[in-house]
Amino acid sequence: DIEMTQSPDSLSVSLGERATINCKSGQTLLHSFDNRNYLAWYQQRPGQPPKLLISWASTRESGVPDRFGGGGSGTDFTLTINGLQAEDVAVYYCQQYFSIPLTFGGGTRVEIK
Amino acid sequence: QVQLQESGPGLVKPSETLSLTCAVSGFSISQGFYWGWIRQSPAKGLEWIGHIHHSGIVDYTPSLKSRVTITVDTSKNEFSLTLTSVTATDTAVYFCARRSSGYDEQYFDSWGRGTLVIVSS
């Protein structure tokens, strides 16, 4: 199984500031045959199911604000929220889909400072 | 817009079988995509259980493979999860979700609201 490790566990950010979440995989998620990173990011607001934000490490889903950005390659990835808004308070998860079983990171809680 | 809704007992006794159904609306399961189950607990976080294609192609997480079955009923536009011999560690919120259609696109673009299942006598 590919282990996914997120850091920090939680962070407090002022409104309008940047939040950066890290995700590290136990093995590379970069597939050699298509040169794509098999990583997704989700947002889970309180009392709601996860919502897909980003796939292929950096491709935003339709309707996701452009203040959300995904980066990284191989084993190290980041989710950046530029200009944090109140509605961004949530837990964020990374998920690898390089191989079965699909696995998720432990989550990073983002709060307003 | 696709909508998913889980249903089933909220309480299951240890050693018995957990059965959940996910009703899909706004999209025909027969059109494609994969349909999956994910659970969430404080102890294990988000845990992928498995997913199925309307053709019957199915994948399960190895740790649950001996106890889990996912089936699809295209006539009812729903899919189901069965987990046998449950213990307290199977207590979780169970989500059904749609997995993207591409063979390599194993991420989930639509989710049900989830249903809490407690295993207790």
PDB file of C-alpha atoms in Angstrom:
ATOM      1  CA  ASP A   1       0.000   0.000   0.000  1.00  0.00           C
ATOM      2  CA  ILE A   2       1.181   3.535  -0.720  1.00  0.00           C
ATOM      3  CA  GLU A   3       1.258   5.519   2.502  1.00  0.00           C
ATOM      4  CA  MET A   4       0.165   9.141   2.276  1.00  0.00           C
ATOM      5  CA  THR A   5       1.421  11.556   4.926  1.00  0.00           C
ATOM      6  CA  GLN A   6       0.077  15.066   5.289  1.00  0.00           C
ATOM      7  CA  SER A   7       1.512  17.981   7.202  1.00  0.00           C
ATOM      8  CA  PRO A   8       0.758  19.894   9.233  1.00  0.00           C
ATOM      9  CA  ASP A   9      -2.171  18.240  11.011  1.00  0.00           C
ATOM     10  CA  SER A  10      -3.758  21.663  11.352  1.00  0.00           C
ATOM     11  CA  LEU A  11      -2.998  25.281  10.623  1.00  0.00           C
ATOM     12  CA  SER A  12      -4.487  28.638  11.429  1.00  0.00           C
ATOM     13  CA  VAL A  13      -4.348  31.306   8.768  1.00  0.00           C
ATOM     14  CA  SER A  14      -5.639  34.864   8.707  1.00  0.00           C
ATOM     15  CA  LEU A  15      -8.325  35.789   6.221  1.00  0.00           C
ATOM     16  CA  GLY A  16      -6.760  36.795   2.932  1.00  0.00           C
ATOM     17  CA  GLU A  17      -3.479  35.063   3.691  1.00  0.00           C
ATOM     18  CA  ARG A  18      -1.985  31.916   2.140  1.00  0.00           C
ATOM     19  CA  ALA A  19      -2.383  28.386   3.437  1.00  0.00           C
ATOM     20  CA  THR A  20      -0.004  25.666   2.315  1.00  0.00           C
ATOM     21  CA  ILE A  21      -0.671  21.972   2.896  1.00  0.00           C
ATOM     22  CA  ASN A  22       1.873  19.260   2.239  1.00  0.00           C
ATOM     23  CA  CYS A  23       1.346  15.681   1.138  1.00  0.00           C
ATOM     24  CA  LYS A  24       4.101  13.100   0.861  1.00  0.00           C
ATOM     25  CA  SER A  25       3.683   9.663  -0.695  1.00  0.00           C
ATOM     26  CA  GLY A  26       5.613   6.529   0.204  1.00  0.00           C
ATOM     27  CA  GLN A  27       6.544   5.996  -3.430  1.00  0.00           C
ATOM     28  CA  THR A  28       6.465   8.034  -6.575  1.00  0.00           C
ATOM     29  CA  LEU A  29       3.070   8.922  -8.003  1.00  0.00           C
ATOM     30  CA  LEU A  30       4.613   9.988 -11.311  1.00  0.00           C
ATOM     31  CA  HIS A  31       3.836   7.400 -13.951  1.00  0.00           C
ATOM     32  CA  SER A  32       6.615   7.006 -16.493  1.00  0.00           C
ATOM     33  CA  PHE A  33       4.380   6.105 -19.450  1.00  0.00           C
ATOM     34  CA  ASP A  34       2.286   9.303 -19.359  1.00  0.00           C
ATOM     35  CA  ASN A  35       4.377  11.613 -17.131  1.00  0.00           C
ATOM     36  CA  ARG A  36       1.399  12.406 -14.920  1.00  0.00           C
ATOM     37  CA  ASN A  37       1.154  12.496 -11.151  1.00  0.00           C
ATOM     38  CA  TYR A  38      -1.692  10.322  -9.864  1.00  0.00           C
ATOM     39  CA  LEU A  39      -2.762  12.537  -6.982  1.00  0.00           C
ATOM     40  CA  ALA A  40      -6.038  14.226  -6.041  1.00  0.00           C
ATOM     41  CA  TRP A  41      -7.023  16.766  -3.391  1.00  0.00           C
ATOM     42  CA  TYR A  42     -10.352  16.969  -1.584  1.00  0.00           C
ATOM     43  CA  GLN A  43     -12.004  19.486   0.715  1.00  0.00           C
ATOM     44  CA  GLN A  44     -14.328  18.311   3.487  1.00  0.00           C
ATOM     45  CA  ARG A  45     -16.338  20.996   5.213  1.00  0.00           C
ATOM     46  CA  PRO A  46     -17.922  20.188   8.589  1.00  0.00           C
ATOM     47  CA  GLY A  47     -20.820  17.781   8.249  1.00  0.00           C
ATOM     48  CA  GLN A  48     -20.319  17.315   4.521  1.00  0.00           C
ATOM     49  CA  PRO A  49     -18.766  14.666   2.299  1.00  0.00           C
ATOM     50  CA  PRO A  50     -15.409  15.264   0.656  1.00  0.00           C
ATOM     51  CA  LYS A  51     -15.443  17.407  -2.461  1.00  0.00           C
ATOM     52  CA  LEU A  52     -12.959  16.870  -5.269  1.00  0.00           C
ATOM     53  CA  LEU A  53     -10.849  19.988  -5.819  1.00  0.00           C
ATOM     54  CA  ILE A  54      -7.885  18.891  -7.891  1.00  0.00           C
ATOM     55  CA  SER A  55      -6.854  15.864  -9.912  1.00  0.00           C
ATOM     56  CA  TRP A  56      -3.557  14.960 -11.593  1.00  0.00           C
ATOM     57  CA  ALA A  57      -1.841  16.953  -8.848  1.00  0.00           C
ATOM     58  CA  SER A  58      -2.612  20.329 -10.396  1.00  0.00           C
ATOM     59  CA  THR A  59      -5.802  20.242 -12.510  1.00  0.00           C
ATOM     60  CA  ARG A  60      -8.630  22.133 -10.826  1.00  0.00           C
ATOM     61  CA  GLU A  61     -12.113  20.719 -11.163  1.00  0.00           C
ATOM     62  CA  SER A  62     -14.733  22.821 -12.876  1.00  0.00           C
ATOM     63  CA  GLY A  63     -16.131  25.442 -10.503  1.00  0.00           C
ATOM     64  CA  VAL A  64     -13.244  25.325  -8.045  1.00  0.00           C
ATOM     65  CA  PRO A  65     -11.976  28.856  -7.346  1.00  0.00           C
ATOM     66  CA  ASP A  66      -8.581  29.654  -8.778  1.00  0.00           C
ATOM     67  CA  ARG A  67      -7.252  30.540  -5.336  1.00  0.00           C
ATOM     68  CA  PHE A  68      -6.812  26.774  -4.934  1.00  0.00           C
ATOM     69  CA  GLY A  69      -3.642  25.482  -6.553  1.00  0.00           C
ATOM     70  CA  GLY A  70      -1.937  22.119  -6.596  1.00  0.00           C
ATOM     71  CA  GLY A  71       1.742  21.504  -7.202  1.00  0.00           C
ATOM     72  CA  GLY A  72       4.575  19.075  -6.791  1.00  0.00           C
ATOM     73  CA  SER A  73       5.693  15.889  -8.454  1.00  0.00           C
ATOM     74  CA  GLY A  74       6.961  12.429  -7.635  1.00  0.00           C
ATOM     75  CA  THR A  75       6.512  12.014  -3.896  1.00  0.00           C
ATOM     76  CA  ASP A  76       6.041  15.591  -2.650  1.00  0.00           C
ATOM     77  CA  PHE A  77       2.943  17.639  -3.300  1.00  0.00           C
ATOM     78  CA  THR A  78       1.329  20.830  -2.043  1.00  0.00           C
ATOM     79  CA  LEU A  79      -2.111  22.365  -1.969  1.00  0.00           C
ATOM     80  CA  THR A  80      -2.047  26.132  -1.730  1.00  0.00           C
ATOM     81  CA  ILE A  81      -4.971  28.351  -0.894  1.00  0.00           C
ATOM     82  CA  ASN A  82      -4.196  31.936  -1.865  1.00  0.00           C
ATOM     83  CA  GLY A  83      -6.297  34.562  -0.114  1.00  0.00           C
ATOM     84  CA  LEU A  84      -8.045  32.345   2.436  1.00  0.00           C
ATOM     85  CA  GLN A  85     -11.789  32.878   2.670  1.00  0.00           C
ATOM     86  CA  ALA A  86     -14.109  31.985   5.541  1.00  0.00           C
ATOM     87  CA  GLU A  87     -15.740  29.247   3.459  1.00  0.00           C
ATOM     88  CA  ASP A  88     -12.378  27.525   3.087  1.00  0.00           C
ATOM     89  CA  VAL A  89     -12.489  26.327   6.700  1.00  0.00           C
ATOM     90  CA  ALA A  90     -12.365  22.580   6.222  1.00  0.00           C
ATOM     91  CA  VAL A  91     -10.219  19.483   6.374  1.00  0.00           C
ATOM     92  CA  TYR A  92      -8.196  18.828   3.248  1.00  0.00           C
ATOM     93  CA  TYR A  93      -7.137  15.371   2.073  1.00  0.00           C
ATOM     94  CA  CYS A  94      -4.806  14.081  -0.582  1.00  0.00           C
ATOM     95  CA  GLN A  95      -5.448  10.755  -2.297  1.00  0.00           C
ATOM     96  CA  GLN A  96      -3.193   8.671  -4.505  1.00  0.00           C
ATOM     97  CA  TYR A  97      -4.572   6.705  -7.411  1.00  0.00           C
ATOM     98  CA  PHE A  98      -1.288   5.382  -8.734  1.00  0.00           C
ATOM     99  CA  SER A  99      -2.129   1.900  -7.522  1.00  0.00           C
ATOM    100  CA  ILE A 100      -4.738  -0.178  -5.756  1.00  0.00           C
ATOM    101  CA  PRO A 101      -5.551   0.103  -2.902  1.00  0.00           C
ATOM    102  CA  LEU A 102      -6.409   3.766  -3.261  1.00  0.00           C
ATOM    103  CA  THR A 103      -5.191   5.557  -0.155  1.00  0.00           C
ATOM    104  CA  PHE A 104      -5.793   8.905   1.501  1.00  0.00           C
ATOM    105  CA  GLY A 105      -3.702  11.152   3.663  1.00  0.00           C
ATOM    106  CA  GLY A 106      -4.706  11.767   7.253  1.00  0.00           C
ATOM    107  CA  GLY A 107      -6.040  15.232   6.558  1.00  0.00           C
ATOM    108  CA  THR A 108      -5.072  18.816   7.382  1.00  0.00           C
ATOM    109  CA  ARG A 109      -7.500  21.033   9.232  1.00  0.00           C
ATOM    110  CA  VAL A 110      -7.536  24.675   8.127  1.00  0.00           C
ATOM    111  CA  GLU A 111      -8.918  27.266  10.502  1.00  0.00           C
ATOM    112  CA  ILE A 112      -9.154  31.025  10.588  1.00  0.00           C
ATOM    113  CA  LYS A 113      -6.686  32.792  12.846  1.00  0.00           C
TER     114      LYS A 113
ATOM    115  CA  GLN B   1     -26.313  16.581 -11.975  1.00  0.00           C
ATOM    116  CA  VAL B   2     -25.642  13.218 -10.405  1.00  0.00           C
ATOM    117  CA  GLN B   3     -26.847  12.667  -6.836  1.00  0.00           C
ATOM    118  CA  LEU B   4     -26.073   9.722  -4.592  1.00  0.00           C
ATOM    119  CA  GLN B   5     -27.943   8.657  -1.468  1.00  0.00           C
ATOM    120  CA  GLU B   6     -26.898   5.943   0.939  1.00  0.00           C
ATOM    121  CA  SER B   7     -29.439   3.879   2.862  1.00  0.00           C
ATOM    122  CA  GLY B   8     -29.316   1.015   5.296  1.00  0.00           C
ATOM    123  CA  PRO B   9     -29.330   0.114   8.986  1.00  0.00           C
ATOM    124  CA  GLY B  10     -27.499   2.468  11.292  1.00  0.00           C
ATOM    125  CA  LEU B  11     -26.826  -0.240  13.853  1.00  0.00           C
ATOM    126  CA  VAL B  12     -25.404  -3.696  13.201  1.00  0.00           C
ATOM    127  CA  LYS B  13     -24.526  -6.346  15.752  1.00  0.00           C
ATOM    128  CA  PRO B  14     -21.003  -7.761  15.937  1.00  0.00           C
ATOM    129  CA  SER B  15     -20.441 -10.807  13.701  1.00  0.00           C
ATOM    130  CA  GLU B  16     -23.438  -9.914  11.551  1.00  0.00           C
ATOM    131  CA  THR B  17     -23.553  -8.482   8.037  1.00  0.00           C
ATOM    132  CA  LEU B  18     -23.596  -4.808   7.120  1.00  0.00           C
ATOM    133  CA  SER B  19     -25.629  -4.018   4.009  1.00  0.00           C
ATOM    134  CA  LEU B  20     -25.918  -0.599   2.402  1.00  0.00           C
ATOM    135  CA  THR B  21     -27.430   0.620  -0.843  1.00  0.00           C
ATOM    136  CA  CYS B  22     -26.614   3.716  -2.845  1.00  0.00           C
ATOM    137  CA  ALA B  23     -29.377   5.132  -5.021  1.00  0.00           C
ATOM    138  CA  VAL B  24     -28.120   7.157  -7.966  1.00  0.00           C
ATOM    139  CA  SER B  25     -30.215   9.869  -9.579  1.00  0.00           C
ATOM    140  CA  GLY B  26     -29.545  12.318 -12.388  1.00  0.00           C
ATOM    141  CA  PHE B  27     -27.262   9.844 -14.132  1.00  0.00           C
ATOM    142  CA  SER B  28     -27.616   6.321 -15.439  1.00  0.00           C
ATOM    143  CA  ILE B  29     -25.173   3.821 -13.973  1.00  0.00           C
ATOM    144  CA  SER B  30     -25.290   2.037 -17.326  1.00  0.00           C
ATOM    145  CA  GLN B  31     -23.689   5.040 -19.030  1.00  0.00           C
ATOM    146  CA  GLY B  32     -20.386   4.144 -17.474  1.00  0.00           C
ATOM    147  CA  PHE B  33     -18.164   5.398 -14.692  1.00  0.00           C
ATOM    148  CA  TYR B  34     -17.276   3.364 -11.654  1.00  0.00           C
ATOM    149  CA  TRP B  35     -19.240   3.383  -8.415  1.00  0.00           C
ATOM    150  CA  GLY B  36     -17.504   3.082  -5.113  1.00  0.00           C
ATOM    151  CA  TRP B  37     -17.653   2.927  -1.351  1.00  0.00           C
ATOM    152  CA  ILE B  38     -15.405   4.812   1.027  1.00  0.00           C
ATOM    153  CA  ARG B  39     -15.664   4.880   4.802  1.00  0.00           C
ATOM    154  CA  GLN B  40     -14.432   7.364   7.382  1.00  0.00           C
ATOM    155  CA  SER B  41     -13.670   6.812  11.032  1.00  0.00           C
ATOM    156  CA  PRO B  42     -11.617   8.724  13.606  1.00  0.00           C
ATOM    157  CA  ALA B  43      -9.239   5.779  13.898  1.00  0.00           C
ATOM    158  CA  LYS B  44      -8.569   5.104  10.221  1.00  0.00           C
ATOM    159  CA  GLY B  45      -9.550   8.319   8.488  1.00  0.00           C
ATOM    160  CA  LEU B  46     -10.777   7.938   4.917  1.00  0.00           C
ATOM    161  CA  GLU B  47     -10.550   4.345   3.740  1.00  0.00           C
ATOM    162  CA  TRP B  48     -11.353   3.178   0.227  1.00  0.00           C
ATOM    163  CA  ILE B  49     -13.391  -0.034   0.291  1.00  0.00           C
ATOM    164  CA  GLY B  50     -13.862  -0.769  -3.388  1.00  0.00           C
ATOM    165  CA  HIS B  51     -15.595   0.185  -6.616  1.00  0.00           C
ATOM    166  CA  ILE B  52     -17.526  -1.456  -9.434  1.00  0.00           C
ATOM    167  CA  HIS B  53     -18.245  -0.773 -13.093  1.00  0.00           C
ATOM    168  CA  HIS B  54     -21.707  -1.459 -14.497  1.00  0.00           C
ATOM    169  CA  SER B  55     -20.136  -4.254 -16.527  1.00  0.00           C
ATOM    170  CA  GLY B  56     -19.263  -6.005 -13.286  1.00  0.00           C
ATOM    171  CA  ILE B  57     -15.559  -5.175 -13.136  1.00  0.00           C
ATOM    172  CA  VAL B  58     -14.782  -4.703  -9.463  1.00  0.00           C
ATOM    173  CA  ASP B  59     -11.803  -3.851  -7.256  1.00  0.00           C
ATOM    174  CA  TYR B  60     -11.596  -4.197  -3.485  1.00  0.00           C
ATOM    175  CA  THR B  61      -9.087  -3.083  -0.917  1.00  0.00           C
ATOM    176  CA  PRO B  62      -7.051  -6.160   0.056  1.00  0.00           C
ATOM    177  CA  SER B  63      -7.587  -5.720   3.787  1.00  0.00           C
ATOM    178  CA  LEU B  64     -11.361  -6.172   3.393  1.00  0.00           C
ATOM    179  CA  LYS B  65     -11.483  -8.359   0.301  1.00  0.00           C
ATOM    180  CA  SER B  66     -12.426 -11.542   2.166  1.00  0.00           C
ATOM    181  CA  ARG B  67     -15.477  -9.853   3.746  1.00  0.00           C
ATOM    182  CA  VAL B  68     -16.745  -7.351   1.183  1.00  0.00           C
ATOM    183  CA  THR B  69     -18.967  -7.575  -1.880  1.00  0.00           C
ATOM    184  CA  ILE B  70     -20.066  -4.697  -4.096  1.00  0.00           C
ATOM    185  CA  THR B  71     -22.834  -5.268  -6.616  1.00  0.00           C
ATOM    186  CA  VAL B  72     -24.683  -3.108  -9.093  1.00  0.00           C
ATOM    187  CA  ASP B  73     -28.335  -3.189 -10.147  1.00  0.00           C
ATOM    188  CA  THR B  74     -28.710  -1.207 -13.349  1.00  0.00           C
ATOM    189  CA  SER B  75     -32.501  -1.767 -13.437  1.00  0.00           C
ATOM    190  CA  LYS B  76     -32.818   0.123 -10.145  1.00  0.00           C
ATOM    191  CA  ASN B  77     -29.902   2.455 -10.874  1.00  0.00           C
ATOM    192  CA  GLU B  78     -28.285   1.581  -7.574  1.00  0.00           C
ATOM    193  CA  PHE B  79     -25.312  -0.259  -6.189  1.00  0.00           C
ATOM    194  CA  SER B  80     -24.757  -2.003  -2.897  1.00  0.00           C
ATOM    195  CA  LEU B  81     -22.169  -2.880  -0.295  1.00  0.00           C
ATOM    196  CA  THR B  82     -22.133  -6.004   1.848  1.00  0.00           C
ATOM    197  CA  LEU B  83     -19.593  -6.461   4.624  1.00  0.00           C
ATOM    198  CA  THR B  84     -19.691  -9.675   6.594  1.00  0.00           C
ATOM    199  CA  SER B  85     -18.540 -10.575  10.119  1.00  0.00           C
ATOM    200  CA  VAL B  86     -18.412  -6.990  11.301  1.00  0.00           C
ATOM    201  CA  THR B  87     -16.657  -5.856  14.447  1.00  0.00           C
ATOM    202  CA  ALA B  88     -16.495  -2.548  16.281  1.00  0.00           C
ATOM    203  CA  THR B  89     -13.633  -1.485  14.022  1.00  0.00           C
ATOM    204  CA  ASP B  90     -16.117  -1.370  11.130  1.00  0.00           C
ATOM    205  CA  THR B  91     -17.978   1.477  12.832  1.00  0.00           C
ATOM    206  CA  ALA B  92     -17.712   4.425  10.463  1.00  0.00           C
ATOM    207  CA  VAL B  93     -19.496   6.840   8.208  1.00  0.00           C
ATOM    208  CA  TYR B  94     -19.946   5.054   4.894  1.00  0.00           C
ATOM    209  CA  PHE B  95     -19.958   7.123   1.715  1.00  0.00           C
ATOM    210  CA  CYS B  96     -20.931   6.041  -1.755  1.00  0.00           C
ATOM    211  CA  ALA B  97     -19.279   7.925  -4.575  1.00  0.00           C
ATOM    212  CA  ARG B  98     -18.832   8.065  -8.307  1.00  0.00           C
ATOM    213  CA  ARG B  99     -15.355   7.373  -9.586  1.00  0.00           C
ATOM    214  CA  SER B 100     -14.295   9.154 -12.748  1.00  0.00           C
ATOM    215  CA  SER B 101     -14.810   7.278 -15.966  1.00  0.00           C
ATOM    216  CA  GLY B 102     -11.307   6.945 -17.293  1.00  0.00           C
ATOM    217  CA  TYR B 103      -9.477   3.722 -16.574  1.00  0.00           C
ATOM    218  CA  ASP B 104      -6.697   5.636 -14.799  1.00  0.00           C
ATOM    219  CA  GLU B 105      -8.949   8.293 -13.261  1.00  0.00           C
ATOM    220  CA  GLN B 106      -9.396   6.612  -9.907  1.00  0.00           C
ATOM    221  CA  TYR B 107     -10.603   9.630  -7.968  1.00  0.00           C
ATOM    222  CA  PHE B 108     -14.129  10.441  -6.841  1.00  0.00           C
ATOM    223  CA  ASP B 109     -15.979  13.371  -8.356  1.00  0.00           C
ATOM    224  CA  SER B 110     -19.390  13.010  -6.686  1.00  0.00           C
ATOM    225  CA  TRP B 111     -20.223  11.778  -3.187  1.00  0.00           C
ATOM    226  CA  GLY B 112     -23.285  10.895  -1.166  1.00  0.00           C
ATOM    227  CA  ARG B 113     -23.791  12.592   2.182  1.00  0.00           C
ATOM    228  CA  GLY B 114     -22.737   9.477   4.048  1.00  0.00           C
ATOM    229  CA  THR B 115     -24.455   7.224   6.553  1.00  0.00           C
ATOM    230  CA  LEU B 116     -23.216   6.373  10.018  1.00  0.00           C
ATOM    231  CA  VAL B 117     -23.061   2.673  10.800  1.00  0.00           C
ATOM    232  CA  ILE B 118     -22.381   1.639  14.371  1.00  0.00           C
ATOM    233  CA  VAL B 119     -21.403  -1.914  15.201  1.00  0.00           C
ATOM    234  CA  SER B 120     -22.603  -2.728  18.683  1.00  0.00           C
ATOM    235  CA  SER B 121     -24.613  -5.314  20.547  1.00  0.00           C
TER     236      SER B 121
END
